[in-house]
Short mmCIF file of C-alpha atoms in Angstrom, two decimals:
data_model
loop_
_atom_site.label_atom_id
_atom_site.label_comp_id
_atom_site.label_asym_id
_atom_site.label_seq_id
_atom_site.Cartn_x
_atom_site.Cartn_y
_atom_site.Cartn_z
CA MET A 1 -27.50 28.98 9.54
CA ASN A 2 -24.55 29.09 11.98
CA ALA A 3 -24.61 26.63 15.08
CA SER A 4 -25.66 27.58 18.73
CA ILE A 5 -23.69 26.06 21.45
CA PHE A 6 -27.11 25.26 23.54
CA ASN A 7 -29.03 23.71 20.43
CA GLU A 8 -26.41 22.26 17.99
CA VAL A 9 -23.82 21.02 20.37
CA LEU A 10 -24.72 21.09 23.98
CA GLY A 11 -28.02 19.57 24.70
CA PRO A 12 -30.63 18.28 24.44
CA ILE A 13 -31.36 17.56 28.11
CA MET A 14 -32.92 14.11 27.31
CA ILE A 15 -33.74 10.62 28.54
CA GLY A 16 -31.44 8.53 26.90
CA PRO A 17 -30.10 6.69 25.12
CA SER A 18 -29.95 8.18 22.01
CA SER A 19 -29.70 11.82 21.13
CA SER A 20 -30.49 11.26 17.07
CA HIS A 21 -32.51 8.05 17.83
CA THR A 22 -34.18 9.17 20.70
CA ALA A 23 -34.10 13.08 21.33
CA GLY A 24 -34.14 13.92 17.84
CA PRO A 25 -37.47 11.75 17.31
CA ALA A 26 -38.87 13.28 20.15
CA ARG A 27 -38.23 16.63 18.85
CA ILE A 28 -39.50 15.59 15.58
CA GLY A 29 -42.48 14.36 17.32
CA LYS A 30 -43.13 17.83 19.08
CA MET A 31 -43.23 19.43 16.03
CA GLY A 32 -45.78 16.86 14.93
CA TRP A 33 -47.96 17.55 17.67
CA GLN A 34 -47.66 20.99 16.73
CA LEU A 35 -48.87 20.48 13.32
CA LEU A 36 -51.64 18.63 13.99
CA GLY A 37 -53.21 20.69 16.53
CA GLU A 38 -55.27 18.54 18.20
CA PRO A 39 -55.11 15.19 20.25
CA VAL A 40 -53.56 12.65 18.04
CA LYS A 41 -55.48 9.05 17.94
CA LYS A 42 -53.41 7.02 15.50
CA ILE A 43 -49.88 7.37 14.44
CA VAL A 44 -48.07 5.64 11.18
CA ILE A 45 -44.33 6.05 11.03
CA ARG A 46 -42.41 4.48 7.89
CA PHE A 47 -38.82 4.18 8.11
CA ASP A 48 -36.74 3.00 4.76
CA PRO A 49 -35.14 -0.67 5.16
CA ALA A 50 -32.03 0.54 4.50
CA GLY A 51 -31.97 3.16 6.71
CA SER A 52 -30.84 3.12 10.29
CA PHE A 53 -33.74 4.04 11.91
CA ALA A 54 -35.13 0.78 10.72
CA ALA A 55 -31.88 -1.06 12.21
CA CYS A 56 -32.60 -0.05 15.78
CA TYR A 57 -35.77 2.05 16.33
CA ASN A 58 -36.45 -0.06 18.95
CA SER A 59 -33.14 -0.86 20.57
CA GLN A 60 -32.25 2.94 20.53
CA GLY A 61 -35.48 4.36 21.71
CA SER A 62 -36.91 5.79 18.77
CA ASP A 63 -40.04 4.36 19.17
CA PHE A 64 -40.97 5.77 22.55
CA GLY A 65 -39.03 9.16 21.17
CA PHE A 66 -41.37 9.39 18.47
CA VAL A 67 -44.70 8.61 20.06
CA GLY A 68 -43.62 10.76 23.34
CA GLY A 69 -43.19 13.94 21.57
CA LEU A 70 -46.47 13.27 19.39
CA LEU A 71 -48.00 13.12 22.76
CA GLY A 72 -46.76 16.72 23.35
CA ILE A 73 -43.82 15.24 25.56
CA ASP A 74 -40.68 16.87 25.96
CA PRO A 75 -37.19 14.80 25.58
CA SER A 76 -36.26 15.77 29.17
CA ASP A 77 -39.44 14.69 30.82
CA ASP A 78 -39.85 11.36 32.87
CA ARG A 79 -42.72 10.25 31.09
CA MET A 80 -40.57 10.04 28.10
CA ARG A 81 -39.64 6.55 29.15
CA SER A 82 -43.36 5.16 29.11
CA ALA A 83 -44.45 7.25 26.19
CA LEU A 84 -45.44 3.78 24.57
CA GLU A 85 -47.41 2.88 27.59
CA ILE A 86 -49.27 6.08 27.76
CA ALA A 87 -49.95 6.03 24.24
CA THR A 88 -51.98 2.61 24.55
CA GLN A 89 -53.84 3.95 27.81
CA GLN A 90 -54.99 6.66 26.20
CA GLY A 91 -56.39 4.61 23.06
CA VAL A 92 -53.85 5.97 20.67
CA GLN A 93 -52.85 3.64 17.54
CA VAL A 94 -49.53 3.35 16.73
CA SER A 95 -47.83 1.54 13.87
CA PHE A 96 -44.10 1.58 12.86
CA LEU A 97 -43.66 0.00 9.42
CA LYS A 98 -40.25 -0.88 7.22
CA GLU A 99 -41.28 -0.03 3.75
CA PRO A 100 -39.24 1.93 0.98
CA LEU A 101 -39.63 5.35 1.08
CA LYS A 102 -40.44 7.86 -2.18
CA GLU A 103 -37.31 9.82 -1.65
CA VAL A 104 -34.47 9.06 0.75
CA VAL A 105 -32.34 12.03 1.74
CA HIS A 106 -30.85 10.82 5.00
CA PRO A 107 -30.30 7.44 7.05
CA ASN A 108 -32.54 8.60 10.03
CA GLN A 109 -35.59 9.60 7.81
CA ALA A 110 -39.39 9.18 8.37
CA GLU A 111 -42.44 9.73 7.23
CA ILE A 112 -45.14 10.36 9.39
CA THR A 113 -49.17 10.08 9.17
CA LEU A 114 -51.21 11.85 12.02
CA THR A 115 -54.94 11.44 12.47
CA GLY A 116 -56.67 13.72 15.20
CA GLU A 117 -59.49 12.85 17.47
CA HIS A 118 -61.47 15.29 15.29
CA GLY A 119 -60.41 13.85 12.22
CA ARG A 120 -57.82 15.97 10.77
CA VAL A 121 -54.92 14.13 8.84
CA VAL A 122 -51.12 15.33 8.47
CA GLU A 123 -48.52 13.78 6.67
CA PHE A 124 -44.98 14.83 6.98
CA THR A 125 -41.34 14.01 6.59
CA ALA A 126 -38.39 14.31 9.05
CA ILE A 127 -34.98 13.41 9.25
CA SER A 128 -33.08 13.24 12.71
CA THR A 129 -29.51 15.12 11.54
CA GLY A 130 -27.58 14.35 14.56
CA GLY A 131 -27.07 15.19 18.04
CA GLY A 132 -30.75 15.65 19.01
CA MET A 133 -31.30 17.99 15.88
CA PHE A 134 -33.73 17.67 12.89
CA GLU A 135 -35.77 19.05 10.04
CA VAL A 136 -38.99 18.48 8.91
CA VAL A 137 -38.67 18.64 5.04
CA SER A 138 -42.41 18.22 3.85
CA TYR A 139 -45.80 18.97 4.71
CA GLN A 140 -48.73 18.09 3.50
CA GLY A 141 -46.87 17.38 -0.12
CA PHE A 142 -45.38 20.75 -0.06
CA SER A 143 -41.22 21.46 0.55
CA VAL A 144 -40.69 23.04 4.17
CA SER A 145 -37.98 23.74 6.52
CA LEU A 146 -38.93 23.24 10.21
CA LYS A 147 -35.69 23.13 12.42
CA GLY A 148 -37.42 24.21 15.86
CA ASP A 149 -35.13 27.07 16.18
CA SER A 150 -37.76 29.82 15.43
CA TYR A 151 -41.07 30.94 15.26
CA ASP A 152 -42.56 29.60 12.15
CA LEU A 153 -45.99 30.21 10.51
CA LEU A 154 -47.21 27.94 7.19
CA LEU A 155 -49.89 29.38 5.44
CA ILE A 156 -51.53 27.26 2.32
CA GLY A 157 -53.56 28.95 0.05
CA GLY A 158 -54.40 29.94 -3.58
CA ALA A 159 -51.69 31.22 -6.32
CA GLY A 160 -51.59 34.75 -5.40
CA LEU A 161 -50.79 34.14 -1.40
CA HIS A 162 -47.20 34.99 -1.67
CA GLY A 163 -47.53 38.41 -2.67
CA GLU A 164 -50.52 39.24 -0.07
CA VAL A 165 -48.34 37.73 2.73
CA GLN A 166 -45.47 39.64 1.49
CA ALA A 167 -47.44 42.65 1.49
CA CYS A 168 -48.81 41.97 4.56
CA VAL A 169 -45.58 41.23 6.67
CA GLN A 170 -43.47 44.21 5.31
CA ALA A 171 -45.44 46.44 7.09
CA LEU A 172 -45.52 44.84 10.63
CA GLN A 173 -42.66 42.26 11.49
CA THR A 174 -39.12 40.90 9.97
CA CYS A 175 -39.06 37.61 8.87
CA GLU A 176 -37.91 35.46 6.28
CA LEU A 177 -40.34 34.36 3.63
CA THR A 178 -40.23 31.35 1.36
CA GLU A 179 -42.59 29.70 -0.92
CA GLY A 180 -42.97 25.99 -1.01
CA SER A 181 -43.72 23.91 -4.05
CA SER A 182 -47.04 24.06 -5.60
CA LYS A 183 -49.42 21.13 -5.44
CA SER A 184 -51.07 20.43 -8.61
CA GLY A 185 -50.17 23.93 -9.82
CA LYS A 186 -53.52 24.85 -7.79
CA GLN A 187 -51.90 25.82 -4.30
CA VAL A 188 -48.67 27.07 -2.70
CA LEU A 189 -47.25 26.87 0.46
CA VAL A 190 -45.34 30.22 2.08
CA GLN A 191 -43.33 29.44 5.26
CA LEU A 192 -42.58 32.68 7.39
CA LYS A 193 -39.62 32.13 10.13
CA LEU A 194 -39.22 34.85 12.81
CA ASP A 195 -36.87 34.90 15.71
CA ARG A 196 -39.81 36.36 17.86
CA GLU A 197 -43.35 35.61 18.37
CA PRO A 198 -45.46 36.84 15.76
CA LEU A 199 -47.41 39.67 16.60
CA PRO A 200 -51.55 39.20 17.11
CA GLU A 201 -52.13 41.83 14.39
CA LEU A 202 -49.81 40.01 12.06
CA ILE A 203 -52.29 37.07 12.76
CA ARG A 204 -55.23 38.78 12.51
CA ARG A 205 -54.02 40.26 9.15
CA LEU A 206 -52.84 36.85 7.62
CA GLN A 207 -56.25 35.35 9.04
CA ALA A 208 -58.12 37.77 6.79
CA LEU A 209 -56.06 37.28 3.41
CA PRO A 210 -58.42 36.67 0.61
CA THR A 211 -56.51 33.32 -0.82
CA LEU A 212 -55.93 31.62 2.32
CA GLY A 213 -57.02 28.14 2.93
CA GLU A 214 -54.90 27.38 5.89
CA LEU A 215 -52.88 28.87 8.72
CA VAL A 216 -50.27 26.85 11.04
CA GLU A 217 -48.43 28.49 13.84
CA LEU A 218 -45.66 26.73 15.08
CA GLY A 219 -43.19 27.62 18.31
CA PRO A 220 -39.78 26.78 18.83
CA VAL A 221 -38.79 23.02 20.15
CA LEU A 222 -35.08 24.26 20.70
CA PRO A 223 -33.96 26.47 23.50
CA VAL A 224 -32.18 28.95 21.59
CA VAL A 225 -34.24 31.04 18.96
CA LYS A 226 -31.50 32.01 16.55
CA ARG A 227 -31.53 35.70 15.65
CA ARG A 228 -32.31 36.35 11.95
CA ASP A 229 -29.82 39.19 11.22
CA ALA A 230 -27.20 37.45 13.43
CA GLN A 231 -23.60 38.66 12.46
CA VAL A 232 -21.27 36.55 14.40
CA PRO A 233 -17.68 37.42 14.48
CA PHE A 234 -16.23 34.35 13.32
CA CYS A 235 -17.34 30.94 11.93
CA THR A 236 -14.23 29.03 11.85
CA ALA A 237 -11.58 28.02 14.56
CA GLU A 238 -8.93 30.10 12.43
CA GLU A 239 -11.41 33.04 12.40
CA ALA A 240 -12.14 32.78 15.81
CA ALA A 241 -7.62 32.88 17.10
CA ALA A 242 -7.28 35.75 14.77
CA TYR A 243 -10.27 37.62 16.25
CA ALA A 244 -8.76 36.21 19.69
CA GLY A 245 -5.12 37.74 18.77
CA GLU A 246 -6.44 41.17 17.55
CA HIS A 247 -8.96 41.56 20.84
CA HIS A 248 -6.60 40.02 23.23
CA LEU A 249 -9.26 37.46 24.19
CA ARG A 250 -9.20 34.27 26.37
CA PRO A 251 -10.77 31.31 24.81
CA TRP A 252 -13.98 31.49 26.98
CA GLU A 253 -14.63 34.85 26.05
CA LEU A 254 -14.72 34.08 22.56
CA ALA A 255 -17.43 31.26 23.08
CA CYS A 256 -19.34 34.06 24.64
CA ILE A 257 -19.26 36.58 22.51
CA TYR A 258 -20.26 33.92 19.61
CA GLU A 259 -23.35 32.51 21.34
CA GLU A 260 -24.35 36.21 22.59
CA ALA A 261 -24.30 37.06 18.92
CA ILE A 262 -26.46 34.17 17.47
CA SER A 263 -28.99 34.04 20.31
CA GLY A 264 -29.13 37.73 21.68
CA LYS A 265 -28.62 36.86 25.06
CA SER A 266 -26.91 38.37 27.56
CA ARG A 267 -23.63 36.91 28.86
CA GLU A 268 -25.46 36.42 32.20
CA GLU A 269 -28.02 34.27 30.63
CA VAL A 270 -25.52 32.45 28.63
CA PHE A 271 -23.89 31.74 31.91
CA ALA A 272 -27.21 30.69 33.30
CA LEU A 273 -27.85 28.05 30.48
CA MET A 274 -24.41 26.55 30.89
CA ASP A 275 -24.76 26.01 34.57
CA HIS A 276 -27.92 24.26 33.97
CA ILE A 277 -26.04 21.82 31.53
CA LEU A 278 -23.44 21.29 34.10
CA GLU A 279 -25.69 20.69 36.77
CA ILE A 280 -27.50 17.94 34.73
CA MET A 281 -23.94 16.56 33.62
CA ARG A 282 -22.60 16.28 37.09
CA ASP A 283 -25.87 14.89 38.77
CA SER A 284 -25.98 11.93 35.58
CA ALA A 285 -22.21 11.03 36.18
CA VAL A 286 -22.75 10.50 39.74
CA ARG A 287 -26.27 8.75 39.38
CA GLY A 288 -24.26 6.59 36.87
CA VAL A 289 -21.35 5.68 39.19
CA ALA A 290 -23.75 4.96 42.23
CA GLY A 291 -25.26 2.30 39.82
CA GLY A 292 -28.57 0.68 41.33
CA TYR A 293 -30.76 1.55 38.34
CA PRO A 294 -32.60 -0.91 35.99
CA GLN A 295 -30.46 -2.91 33.34
CA ARG A 296 -31.18 -2.30 29.42
CA GLY A 297 -29.18 -3.97 26.83
CA PHE A 298 -27.65 -7.21 27.02
CA LEU A 299 -25.28 -6.18 29.71
CA PRO A 300 -25.84 -4.95 33.26
CA PRO A 301 -24.35 -1.49 34.25
CA GLN A 302 -20.78 -2.13 34.87
CA THR A 303 -18.86 0.95 35.84
CA CYS A 304 -20.26 0.69 39.85
CA LYS A 305 -18.37 -2.86 39.93
CA VAL A 306 -15.45 -1.72 38.56
CA ALA A 307 -14.97 1.39 40.73
CA GLN A 308 -15.42 -0.80 43.86
CA ASN A 309 -12.79 -3.15 42.32
CA MET A 310 -10.43 -0.42 41.72
CA LYS A 311 -10.51 0.39 45.63
CA GLN A 312 -9.95 -3.40 47.04
CA PRO A 313 -6.59 -3.79 48.80
CA GLY A 314 -3.89 -5.27 46.21
CA ALA A 315 -6.16 -4.54 43.24
CA LYS A 316 -4.52 -4.94 39.69
CA VAL A 317 -4.98 -1.82 38.20
CA PHE A 318 -2.63 1.19 37.11
CA ASP A 319 -2.56 4.41 38.64
CA MET A 320 -3.83 6.73 36.15
CA GLY A 321 -4.37 9.72 38.46
CA LEU A 322 -6.91 12.15 37.84
CA LEU A 323 -7.78 9.82 34.45
CA THR A 324 -9.20 7.21 36.93
CA LYS A 325 -11.98 9.03 37.91
CA ALA A 326 -12.64 10.65 34.91
CA SER A 327 -12.53 7.40 32.94
CA LEU A 328 -14.91 5.85 35.63
CA TRP A 329 -17.57 9.28 34.95
CA ALA A 330 -17.10 8.52 31.13
CA ALA A 331 -18.19 5.22 31.17
CA ALA A 332 -21.01 5.66 34.13
CA THR A 333 -22.61 8.60 32.17
CA MET A 334 -22.81 6.46 29.10
CA GLU A 335 -24.38 3.81 30.80
CA TYR A 336 -26.55 5.64 32.61
CA ASP A 337 -27.84 7.23 29.21
CA ILE A 338 -28.17 3.75 28.08
CA CYS A 339 -30.40 2.58 30.70
CA MET A 340 -32.70 6.01 29.85
CA GLY A 341 -31.42 8.32 32.53
CA ARG A 342 -31.45 11.98 32.12
CA CYS A 343 -28.00 13.46 30.52
CA VAL A 344 -26.91 16.10 28.21
CA ALA A 345 -25.86 15.15 24.31
CA ALA A 346 -22.62 16.53 24.52
CA PRO A 347 -22.60 16.83 21.57
CA THR A 348 -24.22 13.29 21.05
CA GLY A 349 -26.15 10.69 23.71
CA GLY A 350 -23.28 8.24 22.07
CA SER A 351 -20.66 10.62 23.51
CA CYS A 352 -22.54 11.89 26.52
CA GLY A 353 -19.94 10.64 29.03
CA VAL A 354 -16.87 12.33 27.51
CA LEU A 355 -17.41 16.24 28.39
CA PRO A 356 -18.51 15.49 32.10
CA ALA A 357 -15.29 13.37 32.98
CA ALA A 358 -12.77 15.26 31.19
CA ILE A 359 -14.22 18.86 32.15
CA ILE A 360 -16.33 18.84 35.45
CA SER A 361 -14.78 15.75 36.98
CA ILE A 362 -10.85 16.71 36.34
CA GLY A 363 -11.58 20.51 36.91
CA GLU A 364 -13.34 19.54 40.57
CA ASP A 365 -10.35 17.51 40.99
CA LEU A 366 -7.71 20.32 40.29
CA GLY A 367 -9.89 22.33 43.09
CA LEU A 368 -10.86 24.72 40.40
CA SER A 369 -14.04 27.00 40.75
CA LYS A 370 -17.26 25.96 39.19
CA GLU A 371 -16.63 29.32 37.51
CA LYS A 372 -13.16 28.01 36.05
CA VAL A 373 -15.12 24.73 34.80
CA ARG A 374 -18.16 26.89 33.15
CA GLU A 375 -14.93 28.30 31.37
CA GLY A 376 -13.70 25.16 30.10
CA MET A 377 -17.16 23.68 29.12
CA LEU A 378 -17.53 26.83 26.99
CA VAL A 379 -14.50 26.31 25.20
CA ALA A 380 -15.84 23.08 24.42
CA GLY A 381 -18.76 24.32 23.12
CA LEU A 382 -16.96 26.68 20.86
CA VAL A 383 -15.09 24.00 19.11
CA GLY A 384 -18.41 22.09 19.06
CA VAL A 385 -19.91 25.16 17.05
CA PHE A 386 -16.68 24.60 14.44
CA ILE A 387 -17.58 21.11 14.01
CA ASP A 388 -21.06 21.34 13.50
CA HIS A 389 -20.37 23.98 10.58
CA GLY A 390 -17.45 21.86 8.83
CA ALA A 391 -18.74 18.32 9.14
CA THR A 392 -21.64 16.64 11.40
CA PHE A 393 -22.38 14.96 14.90
CA ALA A 394 -24.06 12.10 13.21
CA ALA A 395 -22.81 8.64 13.07
CA GLU A 396 -25.24 7.55 10.67
CA ILE A 397 -23.36 9.91 8.24
CA CYS A 398 -19.65 9.74 9.84
CA GLY A 399 -19.52 6.92 12.23
CA CYS A 400 -18.18 7.13 16.00
CA GLN A 401 -15.03 9.88 15.04
CA ALA A 402 -18.23 12.13 14.38
CA GLU A 403 -19.94 11.35 17.98
CA ASN A 404 -16.70 10.34 20.59
CA GLY A 405 -14.01 11.94 18.18
CA SER A 406 -15.90 15.53 18.18
CA ALA A 407 -16.52 15.19 21.86
CA SER A 408 -12.58 14.34 22.38
CA ALA A 409 -11.48 17.42 20.47
CA MET A 410 -14.38 19.42 22.02
CA ALA A 411 -13.03 18.25 25.76
CA ALA A 412 -9.35 18.81 24.84
CA ALA A 413 -9.99 22.18 24.07
CA GLY A 414 -12.28 22.88 27.36
CA LEU A 415 -9.12 21.22 29.55
CA VAL A 416 -6.50 23.64 27.87
CA GLN A 417 -8.88 26.33 29.05
CA LEU A 418 -8.88 24.83 32.29
CA LEU A 419 -4.86 25.53 32.55
CA ASP A 420 -5.55 28.99 31.07
CA GLY A 421 -4.11 28.30 28.09
CA SER A 422 -4.61 30.22 24.69
CA ALA A 423 -7.16 30.00 22.08
CA ASP A 424 -4.35 28.63 19.57
CA GLU A 425 -3.52 26.02 22.36
CA ALA A 426 -7.11 25.12 22.72
CA PHE A 427 -7.63 24.78 18.88
CA ALA A 428 -4.64 23.17 18.45
CA ALA A 429 -5.52 20.47 21.09
CA GLY A 430 -8.79 19.97 19.82
CA SER A 431 -7.10 19.17 16.13
CA LEU A 432 -4.92 16.38 17.98
CA ALA A 433 -7.36 14.75 19.57
CA LEU A 434 -9.76 14.47 16.41
CA GLU A 435 -6.46 13.18 14.51
CA ASN A 436 -5.89 10.66 17.13
CA ILE A 437 -9.83 9.00 16.52
CA LEU A 438 -9.90 9.78 13.14
CA GLY A 439 -11.75 7.14 11.24
CA LEU A 440 -13.61 5.49 14.22
CA ILE A 441 -16.63 3.34 12.94
CA CYS A 442 -19.70 3.20 14.86
CA ASP A 443 -21.07 -0.21 15.37
CA PRO A 444 -23.00 -0.52 18.69
CA VAL A 445 -23.68 -4.12 19.29
CA ALA A 446 -27.19 -5.00 19.12
CA GLY A 447 -27.84 -1.41 18.65
CA VAL A 448 -27.84 -0.30 22.16
CA GLY A 449 -24.37 0.83 23.09
CA ASN A 450 -23.35 -1.49 25.87
CA ILE A 451 -20.25 -2.52 23.57
CA PRO A 452 -18.09 -0.48 22.39
CA CYS A 453 -19.83 2.44 22.92
CA VAL A 454 -19.50 2.67 27.09
CA SER A 455 -15.67 2.25 26.82
CA ARG A 456 -15.16 4.49 23.89
CA ASN A 457 -16.67 7.39 26.15
CA SER A 458 -13.50 6.58 28.54
CA MET A 459 -11.17 6.14 25.56
CA ALA A 460 -12.22 9.43 24.28
CA THR A 461 -11.81 11.19 27.56
CA VAL A 462 -8.25 10.04 27.84
CA ASN A 463 -7.38 11.07 24.59
CA ALA A 464 -8.34 14.48 25.39
CA VAL A 465 -6.06 14.76 28.45
CA LEU A 466 -3.24 13.38 26.48
CA SER A 467 -4.12 16.14 23.27
CA ALA A 468 -4.14 18.76 25.81
CA ASN A 469 -0.99 17.73 27.71
CA LEU A 470 0.80 17.16 24.55
CA VAL A 471 -0.02 20.72 23.10
CA LEU A 472 0.33 22.42 26.40
CA SER A 473 4.23 20.82 26.68
CA GLY A 474 4.65 22.27 23.02
CA PHE A 475 3.83 19.42 20.72
CA ASP A 476 2.54 20.86 17.11
CA PRO A 477 -0.27 18.66 15.70
CA TYR A 478 0.54 20.34 12.34
CA ILE A 479 -2.87 19.91 10.96
CA PRO A 480 -5.20 23.05 11.76
CA LEU A 481 -8.45 22.35 13.60
CA ASP A 482 -10.80 23.15 10.53
CA GLN A 483 -8.97 21.02 8.53
CA ALA A 484 -8.90 18.10 10.75
CA ILE A 485 -12.75 18.63 10.57
CA SER A 486 -12.90 18.88 6.94
CA ALA A 487 -10.70 15.45 6.80
CA MET A 488 -13.40 13.75 9.46
CA ALA A 489 -16.05 14.70 7.02
CA SER A 490 -14.18 13.61 4.13
CA VAL A 491 -13.24 10.37 5.71
CA GLY A 492 -17.08 10.05 6.67
CA ARG A 493 -18.18 10.23 3.05
CA LEU A 494 -15.81 7.25 2.27
CA MET A 495 -16.83 5.56 5.33
CA ALA A 496 -18.88 1.91 4.32
CA GLU A 497 -22.93 2.05 5.25
CA GLU A 498 -22.19 -0.73 7.16
CA HIS A 499 -20.19 1.17 9.41
CA ARG A 500 -22.35 4.09 10.47
CA CYS A 501 -24.66 2.74 12.60
CA THR A 502 -26.45 0.19 10.79
CA GLY A 503 -25.84 -2.88 12.78
CA ARG A 504 -24.36 -4.49 9.99
CA GLY A 505 -20.74 -4.08 10.34
CA GLY A 506 -17.74 -4.04 12.99
CA LEU A 507 -18.27 -5.70 16.52
CA CYS A 508 -22.25 -6.10 15.11
CA THR A 509 -20.75 -8.94 12.61
CA THR A 510 -19.12 -11.16 15.14
CA THR A 511 -20.46 -14.46 16.59
CA ALA A 512 -21.00 -12.71 19.85
CA GLY A 513 -21.97 -9.87 18.50
CA GLN A 514 -25.21 -11.66 16.91
CA CYS A 515 -25.57 -13.66 19.69
CA ALA A 516 -26.20 -10.31 21.27
CA GLU A 517 -28.51 -9.22 19.09
CA GLN A 518 -30.73 -12.46 19.03
CA TYR A 519 -30.87 -12.00 22.94
CA TRP A 520 -31.68 -8.41 22.81
CA GLN A 521 -34.61 -8.76 20.24
CA GLN A 522 -35.95 -11.29 22.60
CA CYS A 523 -35.94 -9.35 25.25
CA CYS A 524 -37.77 -6.31 23.24
CA ALA A 525 -40.34 -8.96 21.73
CA LYS A 526 -41.27 -9.47 25.73
CA THR A 527 -41.90 -6.04 26.30
#
């Protein structure tokens, strides 16, 4: 299904440090909390030794993310930071095991077994697909697809269940109906996906089906419930540019039209969602620059010190104009995220500083209104939709080009909107920004992000401004945005596993990187 700006691209609003390794697990946990349906008393989570989770589940917050979600805590809740302690206080047994999984389909894969206080046992497999998105791919041995963007009903029963459910549903409520793989040939699972809460009458009739053994009701985990019958006017940059030309639309209007179609929300509701995103982004940047929050990782937050040193008389720094504050905002937001601050994955936790810096900081320094800044962020979100459709935001699949590269492309397009550029110019700037960062690997030293993720956010911000300026001044990047996105996906497929957030390549393998890893593991052992 097509992406939503507020599901796949901008968000989640989360407690850091990582969207794929903290917020994704938290959302997986929240779905598991619903699947169990009673307070959890025992949690066993298994990671494949060769996967990304096994390499950095404790350094990037997957441990407290999973557990927090399984306790019913939202990714943005302050209690997420203390989820492991809360579990201990509630007498919940928690185990993380590194052992070969039966079938590995993604580097961020977990097999989870839950035992409830009344003895119910649930087993499911889930993957964190990048940017805080996830999918539960199996439940109690049956194939399922739970992504948190719909209302879902899972029904397990005898061989005739599918026909019974189909007859029941047709008369009451529109939905998508699929059948999971059979279990020993005796039982089947039927999954219903709905874009609104199931009618009480539907639930009553389903519960009365003669072959039904179990019915599980699941609510959405993501902010936008996608319309099952959504007809979006475009899915790619090429289609959007043509649509803009035909209907004489500005880039930000394209974003609104798309999101209204996929979500069924009014323009005012789209604006409200974006305004909330902007509020959290700005707050995280301001808090990051101010400093004073606890250190996490092998280095203390440095941006506050850098900002103060830049203001000293005779400071040895080059005048970068608007970029001075923007580059500080980018680094500070990333540091605040690493230290478990509340931020917005945009499109990921590892690139969360780029859009606040490029769109909000520069927009404010230009004296633009909140409405104009909102327009810029909407365009950034739309370019993120195209990237999601054509590639991925997951560094575990495509390296840092998918995180800071994507964020830089989104920011470049949004900056063009701030200066009232056209859709063609916005998409060209996005393409140029992506061209400039193509091939960037993901190698967070010690799995934390102090190095090189903080400074890469600043670099991606500068690249976005450079790309927007060049395009608005007549530079032709030649490669269309959709093709640049496709190239990024292709490069990711060719990228060595060691360079995709495994801690086994790039800066992680240097002598200094190994020392940082040893130090951080000692810190984790103490806590």
